[in-house]
mmCIF file of C-alpha atoms and ligand atoms in Angstrom:
data_model
loop_
_atom_site.group_PDB
_atom_site.id
_atom_site.type_symbol
_atom_site.label_atom_id
_atom_site.label_comp_id
_atom_site.label_asym_id
_atom_site.label_seq_id
_atom_site.Cartn_x
_atom_site.Cartn_y
_atom_site.Cartn_z
ATOM 1 C CA MET A 1 34.740 86.460 5.956
ATOM 2 C CA LYS A 2 33.103 85.766 2.627
ATOM 3 C CA LEU A 3 34.574 86.539 -0.823
ATOM 4 C CA ARG A 4 31.876 89.139 -1.500
ATOM 5 C CA GLU A 5 32.923 91.125 1.617
ATOM 6 C CA ILE A 6 36.669 90.541 1.160
ATOM 7 C CA TYR A 7 36.743 92.110 -2.304
ATOM 8 C CA ASN A 8 34.467 94.960 -1.331
ATOM 9 C CA THR A 9 37.451 97.253 -0.734
ATOM 10 C CA ASP A 10 39.685 99.723 -2.596
ATOM 11 C CA LYS A 11 42.779 97.969 -1.257
ATOM 12 C CA THR A 12 44.639 95.086 -2.910
ATOM 13 C CA VAL A 13 43.640 91.708 -1.508
ATOM 14 C CA ILE A 14 46.425 89.113 -1.341
ATOM 15 C CA SER A 15 45.750 85.372 -1.450
ATOM 16 C CA PHE A 16 47.877 82.266 -1.930
ATOM 17 C CA GLU A 17 47.266 78.885 -3.493
ATOM 18 C CA VAL A 18 48.864 75.748 -2.051
ATOM 19 C CA PHE A 19 48.388 72.053 -2.758
ATOM 20 C CA PRO A 20 48.341 69.044 -0.402
ATOM 21 C CA PRO A 21 51.963 67.828 -0.194
ATOM 22 C CA LYS A 22 52.713 64.142 -0.882
ATOM 23 C CA GLU A 23 54.491 63.719 2.413
ATOM 24 C CA ASN A 24 53.581 65.327 5.732
ATOM 25 C CA SER A 25 52.372 68.901 5.919
ATOM 26 C CA GLU A 26 54.974 70.325 8.346
ATOM 27 C CA LYS A 27 57.155 71.876 5.655
ATOM 28 C CA LEU A 28 54.136 73.475 3.953
ATOM 29 C CA LEU A 29 52.906 74.929 7.245
ATOM 30 C CA GLU A 30 56.361 76.474 7.760
ATOM 31 C CA GLU A 31 56.180 78.089 4.292
ATOM 32 C CA ILE A 32 52.693 79.409 5.096
ATOM 33 C CA LYS A 33 54.025 80.984 8.291
ATOM 34 C CA VAL A 34 56.620 82.880 6.227
ATOM 35 C CA LEU A 35 53.891 84.223 3.940
ATOM 36 C CA LYS A 36 51.492 85.087 6.766
ATOM 37 C CA HIS A 37 53.015 88.516 7.389
ATOM 38 C CA HIS A 38 51.753 89.656 3.976
ATOM 39 C CA ASN A 39 48.219 89.549 5.426
ATOM 40 C CA PRO A 40 46.620 87.061 3.060
ATOM 41 C CA ALA A 41 42.832 87.271 3.075
ATOM 42 C CA PHE A 42 42.843 83.509 2.572
ATOM 43 C CA ILE A 43 44.800 80.522 1.359
ATOM 44 C CA SER A 44 43.231 78.321 -1.265
ATOM 45 C CA LEU A 45 43.914 74.592 -1.151
ATOM 46 C CA THR A 46 43.732 72.581 -4.379
ATOM 47 C CA TYR A 47 41.714 69.426 -4.677
ATOM 48 C CA GLY A 48 43.216 66.531 -6.618
ATOM 49 C CA ALA A 49 41.075 64.082 -8.535
ATOM 50 C CA GLY A 50 41.440 60.811 -6.642
ATOM 51 C CA GLY A 51 43.323 62.577 -3.829
ATOM 52 C CA ASN A 52 43.011 61.526 -0.221
ATOM 53 C CA GLU A 53 39.921 63.333 1.057
ATOM 54 C CA ASN A 54 40.651 62.756 4.746
ATOM 55 C CA LYS A 55 44.163 64.171 4.318
ATOM 56 C CA SER A 56 42.705 67.269 2.592
ATOM 57 C CA PHE A 57 40.230 67.890 5.410
ATOM 58 C CA GLU A 58 43.029 67.491 7.970
ATOM 59 C CA LEU A 59 45.188 70.000 6.071
ATOM 60 C CA LEU A 60 42.312 72.488 5.849
ATOM 61 C CA LYS A 61 42.077 72.340 9.631
ATOM 62 C CA GLN A 62 45.832 72.761 10.013
ATOM 63 C CA ILE A 63 45.864 75.840 7.759
ATOM 64 C CA LYS A 64 42.910 77.320 9.638
ATOM 65 C CA ASP A 65 44.863 76.767 12.871
ATOM 66 C CA THR A 66 47.630 79.079 11.566
ATOM 67 C CA GLY A 67 44.996 81.835 11.832
ATOM 68 C CA ILE A 68 44.454 82.245 8.076
ATOM 69 C CA ASN A 69 41.109 81.804 6.317
ATOM 70 C CA VAL A 70 41.092 78.897 3.931
ATOM 71 C CA MET A 71 39.212 78.430 0.667
ATOM 72 C CA PRO A 72 39.099 74.793 -0.473
ATOM 73 C CA HIS A 73 38.974 74.020 -4.187
ATOM 74 C CA PHE A 74 36.294 71.493 -5.011
ATOM 75 C CA THR A 75 35.922 69.522 -8.254
ATOM 76 C CA CYS A 76 32.802 67.717 -9.452
ATOM 77 C CA ILE A 77 33.606 65.807 -12.644
ATOM 78 C CA SER A 78 34.409 62.328 -11.354
ATOM 79 C CA THR A 79 32.063 61.933 -8.451
ATOM 80 C CA THR A 80 28.420 61.630 -7.502
ATOM 81 C CA LYS A 81 25.937 64.177 -6.205
ATOM 82 C CA LYS A 82 25.690 62.193 -2.957
ATOM 83 C CA ASN A 83 29.448 62.340 -2.402
ATOM 84 C CA ILE A 84 29.566 66.048 -3.233
ATOM 85 C CA GLU A 85 26.793 66.814 -0.772
ATOM 86 C CA ARG A 86 28.502 64.775 1.962
ATOM 87 C CA ASN A 87 31.856 66.564 1.451
ATOM 88 C CA ILE A 88 30.320 70.020 1.259
ATOM 89 C CA ASN A 89 28.560 69.352 4.555
ATOM 90 C CA LYS A 90 31.934 68.382 6.041
ATOM 91 C CA LEU A 91 33.358 71.726 4.894
ATOM 92 C CA ILE A 92 30.460 73.580 6.457
ATOM 93 C CA ASP A 93 31.137 71.688 9.716
ATOM 94 C CA LEU A 94 34.710 73.033 9.513
ATOM 95 C CA LYS A 95 33.232 76.554 9.355
ATOM 96 C CA ILE A 96 34.554 77.148 5.858
ATOM 97 C CA GLU A 97 32.944 80.222 4.294
ATOM 98 C CA ASN A 98 34.325 80.210 0.740
ATOM 99 C CA ILE A 99 34.771 77.518 -1.881
ATOM 100 C CA LEU A 100 36.352 77.416 -5.359
ATOM 101 C CA ALA A 101 33.881 75.471 -7.499
ATOM 102 C CA LEU A 102 35.534 73.650 -10.407
ATOM 103 C CA ARG A 103 34.741 70.987 -12.911
ATOM 104 C CA GLY A 104 38.210 69.404 -12.783
ATOM 105 C CA ASP A 105 40.043 67.830 -15.704
ATOM 106 C CA ILE A 106 38.353 65.011 -17.585
ATOM 107 C CA PRO A 107 40.207 61.775 -16.707
ATOM 108 C CA GLU A 108 42.221 60.415 -19.613
ATOM 109 C CA ASN A 109 40.858 56.871 -19.298
ATOM 110 C CA LYS A 110 38.588 56.054 -22.210
ATOM 111 C CA GLU A 111 35.919 54.366 -20.108
ATOM 112 C CA PHE A 112 35.225 57.623 -18.297
ATOM 113 C CA GLN A 113 31.476 58.173 -18.039
ATOM 114 C CA LYS A 114 29.691 61.390 -17.320
ATOM 115 C CA HIS A 115 28.469 61.797 -13.759
ATOM 116 C CA ASP A 116 25.841 63.929 -12.047
ATOM 117 C CA PHE A 117 27.755 67.181 -12.624
ATOM 118 C CA ASN A 118 29.387 67.822 -15.995
ATOM 119 C CA TYR A 119 30.402 71.474 -15.744
ATOM 120 C CA ALA A 120 31.466 73.783 -12.937
ATOM 121 C CA SER A 121 28.230 75.738 -13.488
ATOM 122 C CA ASP A 122 26.258 72.642 -12.321
ATOM 123 C CA LEU A 123 28.298 72.644 -9.116
ATOM 124 C CA VAL A 124 27.898 76.402 -8.613
ATOM 125 C CA GLU A 125 24.127 76.058 -8.958
ATOM 126 C CA PHE A 126 24.045 73.178 -6.468
ATOM 127 C CA ILE A 127 26.210 74.954 -3.858
ATOM 128 C CA LYS A 128 24.247 78.179 -4.234
ATOM 129 C CA HIS A 129 20.976 76.329 -3.774
ATOM 130 C CA LYS A 130 22.061 74.166 -0.827
ATOM 131 C CA THR A 131 24.437 76.388 1.168
ATOM 132 C CA ASN A 132 25.347 79.891 2.177
ATOM 133 C CA LEU A 133 28.963 79.503 1.000
ATOM 134 C CA SER A 134 30.540 82.268 -1.064
ATOM 135 C CA ILE A 135 31.632 80.803 -4.398
ATOM 136 C CA GLY A 136 34.759 81.393 -6.478
ATOM 137 C CA VAL A 137 35.172 79.998 -10.006
ATOM 138 C CA ALA A 138 38.012 79.647 -12.528
ATOM 139 C CA GLY A 139 38.500 81.958 -15.523
ATOM 140 C CA TYR A 140 40.937 81.635 -18.415
ATOM 141 C CA PRO A 141 42.400 84.853 -19.925
ATOM 142 C CA GLU A 142 43.635 82.879 -22.948
ATOM 143 C CA GLY A 143 40.580 80.607 -23.082
ATOM 144 C CA HIS A 144 40.168 77.146 -21.575
ATOM 145 C CA ILE A 145 42.137 74.513 -23.459
ATOM 146 C CA GLU A 146 38.986 72.629 -24.572
ATOM 147 C CA SER A 147 37.180 75.739 -25.691
ATOM 148 C CA PRO A 148 36.966 76.556 -29.432
ATOM 149 C CA ASP A 149 37.551 80.267 -28.731
ATOM 150 C CA LEU A 150 37.681 82.838 -25.956
ATOM 151 C CA ASP A 151 34.214 84.264 -26.629
ATOM 152 C CA THR A 152 32.577 80.841 -26.255
ATOM 153 C CA ASP A 153 34.507 80.248 -23.037
ATOM 154 C CA ILE A 154 33.431 83.634 -21.661
ATOM 155 C CA ASN A 155 29.783 82.810 -22.401
ATOM 156 C CA TYR A 156 30.130 79.727 -20.205
ATOM 157 C CA LEU A 157 31.936 81.808 -17.590
ATOM 158 C CA LYS A 158 28.910 84.107 -17.561
ATOM 159 C CA ASP A 159 26.764 81.040 -16.885
ATOM 160 C CA LYS A 160 28.800 80.360 -13.707
ATOM 161 C CA VAL A 161 28.349 83.987 -12.652
ATOM 162 C CA ASP A 162 24.606 83.904 -13.331
ATOM 163 C CA LYS A 163 24.307 80.739 -11.254
ATOM 164 C CA GLY A 164 25.880 82.397 -8.210
ATOM 165 C CA ALA A 165 29.665 82.876 -8.427
ATOM 166 C CA ASP A 166 31.026 85.759 -6.333
ATOM 167 C CA ALA A 167 34.589 86.035 -7.694
ATOM 168 C CA ILE A 168 36.686 84.700 -10.577
ATOM 169 C CA PHE A 169 40.264 83.482 -10.100
ATOM 170 C CA THR A 170 42.232 83.305 -13.324
ATOM 171 C CA GLN A 171 44.596 80.822 -14.798
ATOM 172 C CA LEU A 172 48.166 82.116 -14.672
ATOM 173 C CA PHE A 173 49.407 84.255 -17.559
ATOM 174 C CA PHE A 174 52.742 85.847 -18.408
ATOM 175 C CA ASP A 175 51.460 88.598 -20.663
ATOM 176 C CA ASN A 176 49.281 91.181 -18.880
ATOM 177 C CA ASN A 177 47.810 92.265 -22.229
ATOM 178 C CA ASN A 178 45.997 88.939 -22.415
ATOM 179 C CA PHE A 179 44.468 89.653 -19.011
ATOM 180 C CA TYR A 180 43.351 93.167 -20.038
ATOM 181 C CA LYS A 181 41.753 91.832 -23.249
ATOM 182 C CA PHE A 182 39.958 89.205 -21.168
ATOM 183 C CA ILE A 183 38.654 91.847 -18.738
ATOM 184 C CA ASP A 184 37.314 93.910 -21.662
ATOM 185 C CA LYS A 185 35.492 90.914 -23.075
ATOM 186 C CA THR A 186 34.034 89.867 -19.703
ATOM 187 C CA GLU A 187 32.745 93.419 -19.161
ATOM 188 C CA LYS A 188 31.105 93.357 -22.581
ATOM 189 C CA ALA A 189 29.558 89.985 -21.678
ATOM 190 C CA GLY A 190 27.988 91.584 -18.575
ATOM 191 C CA ILE A 191 30.256 89.941 -15.989
ATOM 192 C CA ASN A 192 30.641 92.342 -13.090
ATOM 193 C CA ILE A 193 32.115 90.339 -10.208
ATOM 194 C CA PRO A 194 35.775 90.695 -9.117
ATOM 195 C CA ILE A 195 38.275 88.995 -11.451
ATOM 196 C CA ILE A 196 41.464 88.179 -9.608
ATOM 197 C CA PRO A 197 44.617 87.554 -11.648
ATOM 198 C CA GLY A 198 46.556 84.371 -10.929
ATOM 199 C CA ILE A 199 50.304 84.988 -10.680
ATOM 200 C CA MET A 200 52.834 82.181 -10.881
ATOM 201 C CA PRO A 201 56.489 83.052 -10.273
ATOM 202 C CA ILE A 202 58.734 81.191 -12.691
ATOM 203 C CA ILE A 203 60.930 78.804 -10.741
ATOM 204 C CA SER A 204 62.063 76.332 -13.393
ATOM 205 C CA LYS A 205 62.011 75.611 -17.101
ATOM 206 C CA LYS A 206 60.186 72.323 -16.461
ATOM 207 C CA GLN A 207 57.389 74.086 -14.565
ATOM 208 C CA VAL A 208 56.772 76.548 -17.433
ATOM 209 C CA GLU A 209 56.886 73.792 -20.068
ATOM 210 C CA LYS A 210 54.309 71.806 -18.077
ATOM 211 C CA MET A 211 51.911 74.755 -17.864
ATOM 212 C CA VAL A 212 52.300 75.600 -21.551
ATOM 213 C CA LYS A 213 51.421 72.001 -22.431
ATOM 214 C CA LEU A 214 48.551 71.641 -19.945
ATOM 215 C CA ALA A 215 46.942 75.027 -20.310
ATOM 216 C CA ASN A 216 48.286 76.612 -23.482
ATOM 217 C CA ILE A 217 49.798 79.657 -21.783
ATOM 218 C CA THR A 218 51.596 82.174 -24.023
ATOM 219 C CA VAL A 219 55.216 82.781 -23.076
ATOM 220 C CA PRO A 220 56.407 86.193 -24.378
ATOM 221 C CA PRO A 221 59.705 86.041 -26.375
ATOM 222 C CA ASN A 222 61.751 87.905 -23.720
ATOM 223 C CA VAL A 223 60.556 85.460 -21.043
ATOM 224 C CA GLN A 224 61.260 82.478 -23.301
ATOM 225 C CA GLU A 225 64.763 83.794 -23.961
ATOM 226 C CA ASN A 226 65.511 84.028 -20.232
ATOM 227 C CA ILE A 227 64.018 80.597 -19.544
ATOM 228 C CA SER A 228 66.300 79.094 -22.216
ATOM 229 C CA LYS A 229 69.371 81.005 -21.040
ATOM 230 C CA LEU A 230 69.152 81.017 -17.242
ATOM 231 C CA LYS A 231 69.397 78.186 -14.728
ATOM 232 C CA ASP A 232 68.536 77.486 -11.089
ATOM 233 C CA LYS A 233 68.961 80.532 -8.821
ATOM 234 C CA ASP A 234 69.363 82.957 -11.771
ATOM 235 C CA LEU A 235 66.082 81.796 -13.300
ATOM 236 C CA ILE A 236 64.313 82.056 -9.943
ATOM 237 C CA GLU A 237 65.581 85.638 -9.538
ATOM 238 C CA PHE A 238 64.410 86.473 -13.066
ATOM 239 C CA GLY A 239 60.997 84.961 -12.186
ATOM 240 C CA ILE A 240 60.759 87.229 -9.135
ATOM 241 C CA GLU A 241 61.708 90.311 -11.119
ATOM 242 C CA TYR A 242 59.267 89.478 -13.914
ATOM 243 C CA ALA A 243 56.308 88.710 -11.612
ATOM 244 C CA THR A 244 57.051 91.869 -9.595
ATOM 245 C CA SER A 245 56.716 94.038 -12.697
ATOM 246 C CA GLN A 246 53.603 92.116 -13.771
ATOM 247 C CA CYS A 247 51.992 92.737 -10.334
ATOM 248 C CA GLU A 248 52.999 96.423 -10.214
ATOM 249 C CA GLU A 249 51.417 97.028 -13.595
ATOM 250 C CA LEU A 250 48.246 95.117 -12.677
ATOM 251 C CA ILE A 251 47.896 97.147 -9.475
ATOM 252 C CA LYS A 252 48.279 100.398 -11.435
ATOM 253 C CA ASN A 253 45.483 99.146 -13.663
ATOM 254 C CA GLY A 254 43.147 98.752 -10.718
ATOM 255 C CA ILE A 255 42.932 94.995 -10.076
ATOM 256 C CA LYS A 256 41.165 94.049 -6.823
ATOM 257 C CA GLY A 257 43.583 91.369 -5.713
ATOM 258 C CA LEU A 258 46.531 89.130 -6.517
ATOM 259 C CA HIS A 259 46.231 85.360 -6.209
ATOM 260 C CA PHE A 260 49.671 83.695 -6.079
ATOM 261 C CA TYR A 261 50.330 80.150 -7.217
ATOM 262 C CA THR A 262 52.999 79.529 -4.603
ATOM 263 C CA LEU A 263 53.846 75.937 -5.614
ATOM 264 C CA ASN A 264 54.126 75.359 -1.848
ATOM 265 C CA LYS A 265 57.283 77.490 -1.671
ATOM 266 C CA SER A 266 57.373 80.843 0.052
ATOM 267 C CA TYR A 267 60.636 82.239 -1.332
ATOM 268 C CA SER A 268 59.584 83.786 -4.663
ATOM 269 C CA THR A 269 56.132 84.967 -3.560
ATOM 270 C CA ASN A 270 57.609 86.510 -0.414
ATOM 271 C CA GLU A 271 60.261 88.369 -2.445
ATOM 272 C CA ILE A 272 57.694 89.604 -4.975
ATOM 273 C CA LEU A 273 55.468 90.989 -2.227
ATOM 274 C CA ASN A 274 58.483 92.608 -0.554
ATOM 275 C CA ASN A 275 59.443 94.210 -3.885
ATOM 276 C CA ILE A 276 56.093 95.543 -5.058
ATOM 277 C CA LYS A 277 55.911 99.288 -4.810
ATOM 278 C CA GLY A 278 52.804 101.388 -4.374
ATOM 279 C CA VAL A 279 50.627 98.617 -3.019
ATOM 280 C CA ASN A 280 48.037 99.262 -0.332
ATOM 281 C CA ILE A 281 47.370 95.785 0.995
ATOM 282 C CA TRP A 282 44.033 94.827 2.509
ATOM 283 C CA LYS A 283 44.271 93.805 6.159
ATOM 284 C CA ILE A 284 41.691 92.026 8.260
HETATM 285 P P1 LIG B 1 34.102 74.630 -16.573
HETATM 286 O O1 LIG B 1 33.825 76.009 -16.192
HETATM 287 O O2 LIG B 1 33.010 73.611 -16.436
HETATM 288 O O3 LIG B 1 34.616 74.652 -18.090
HETATM 289 C C1 LIG B 1 35.227 73.491 -18.677
HETATM 290 C C2 LIG B 1 35.117 73.570 -20.194
HETATM 291 O O4 LIG B 1 33.761 73.344 -20.586
HETATM 292 C C3 LIG B 1 35.477 74.935 -20.778
HETATM 293 O O5 LIG B 1 36.100 74.708 -22.031
HETATM 294 C C4 LIG B 1 34.129 75.628 -20.967
HETATM 295 O O6 LIG B 1 34.173 76.590 -22.004
HETATM 296 C C5 LIG B 1 33.228 74.450 -21.315
HETATM 297 N N1 LIG B 1 31.833 74.572 -20.879
HETATM 298 C C6 LIG B 1 31.371 75.076 -19.719
HETATM 299 N N2 LIG B 1 30.044 74.956 -19.636
HETATM 300 C C7 LIG B 1 29.646 74.337 -20.774
HETATM 301 C C8 LIG B 1 28.372 73.897 -21.280
HETATM 302 N N3 LIG B 1 27.240 74.098 -20.601
HETATM 303 N N4 LIG B 1 28.335 73.266 -22.503
HETATM 304 C C9 LIG B 1 29.487 73.069 -23.217
HETATM 305 N N5 LIG B 1 30.706 73.459 -22.783
HETATM 306 C C10 LIG B 1 30.782 74.088 -21.575
HETATM 307 N N6 LIG B 1 41.813 71.336 -11.159
HETATM 308 C C11 LIG B 1 41.778 70.391 -10.179
HETATM 309 O O7 LIG B 1 41.624 69.203 -10.463
HETATM 310 N N7 LIG B 1 41.915 70.755 -8.852
HETATM 311 C C12 LIG B 1 42.067 72.047 -8.454
HETATM 312 O O8 LIG B 1 42.168 72.330 -7.281
HETATM 313 C C13 LIG B 1 42.092 73.072 -9.485
HETATM 314 N N8 LIG B 1 42.211 74.379 -9.149
HETATM 315 C C14 LIG B 1 42.163 75.343 -10.130
HETATM 316 C C15 LIG B 1 42.216 76.699 -9.768
HETATM 317 C C16 LIG B 1 42.170 77.692 -10.737
HETATM 318 C C17 LIG B 1 42.202 79.144 -10.319
HETATM 319 C C18 LIG B 1 42.087 77.345 -12.115
HETATM 320 C C19 LIG B 1 42.098 78.405 -13.178
HETATM 321 C C20 LIG B 1 42.035 75.998 -12.495
HETATM 322 C C21 LIG B 1 42.048 74.986 -11.511
HETATM 323 N N9 LIG B 1 41.958 73.629 -11.839
HETATM 324 C C22 LIG B 1 41.946 72.663 -10.848
HETATM 325 C C23 LIG B 1 41.902 73.198 -13.255
HETATM 326 C C24 LIG B 1 40.444 72.986 -13.752
HETATM 327 O O9 LIG B 1 39.827 71.944 -13.032
HETATM 328 C C25 LIG B 1 40.515 72.634 -15.238
HETATM 329 O O10 LIG B 1 40.977 73.724 -15.982
HETATM 330 C C26 LIG B 1 39.253 72.045 -15.828
HETATM 331 O O11 LIG B 1 39.574 71.471 -17.091
HETATM 332 C C27 LIG B 1 38.112 73.051 -16.034
HETATM 333 O O12 LIG B 1 37.526 73.391 -14.850
HETATM 334 P P2 LIG B 1 36.461 74.620 -14.808
HETATM 335 O O13 LIG B 1 35.938 74.669 -13.439
HETATM 336 O O14 LIG B 1 37.057 75.823 -15.391
HETATM 337 O O15 LIG B 1 35.343 74.006 -15.816
#
């Protein structure tokens, strides 16, 4: 089922993000089985720059075999048009229907040269032209880290939509107000495709510090206080409680879906979905 049909509902669509584990995939597949009873519309699988492509294709097949739709992420910054075309054809052979089209992070090495595709919008245009895949793209409620300001970033987001994106999946955020402000601005910019909030349960101080550094995410003072004060299990339980209230409020405000950054662990996401009240979850 394609993104455009999935989000064409009044119910809340649940989806999960996972990444290819370093070791074997058995543990991840077990975690996915735990989450399956929440009726995810799909699982998205991240794509690492320089990652093992064959391993990723194998994992896509394994996730599909659990009976859940899978949406691969696909980055374009460090590769050639020929390679992109070859890999997209492989995905089509796997009967993949949806893809998350991304630029990817610019490699830190100074000799990095621009390739055939420099922005996600180039990739969206290519996929739209060459395939019948439904296309998701990334959006940043607090602005992309390289962008001078949110308005500029939203103008480029509009470019991705105009070139054929069907849904936007956001960077995680801890303050819903930033998401609402973003939605207002995207509406004013004429973006009218579903925007799905990305939710990441807090599981450790290190994880939050990493995201703040990489993506400039605002941590509200009450969250920061708990992160500084709590440890291990207590912090995980706080993360569940906090994400639950974030999700409940987002649902009340009419979001079309929740996309969970599971970090390959089912525990917190499972608890959050068990806790959420007043949710009418979309089922296939
Ligand atoms: P773009 O949309 O191309 O934007 C990148 C920057 O360029 C922005 O600052 C934008 O404002 C600017 N820009 C866009 N178009 C133009 C233009 N024409 N001229 C000038 N400036 C322009 N990374 C991975 O490596 N693998 C993953 O699997 C992955 N999954 C992700 C999933 C989600 C939901 C999100 C939110 C991010 C994910 N990322 C992933 C991270 C992403 O690759 C980085 O944030 C990357 O730096 C930007 O990718 P993008 O697709 O948003 O790029």
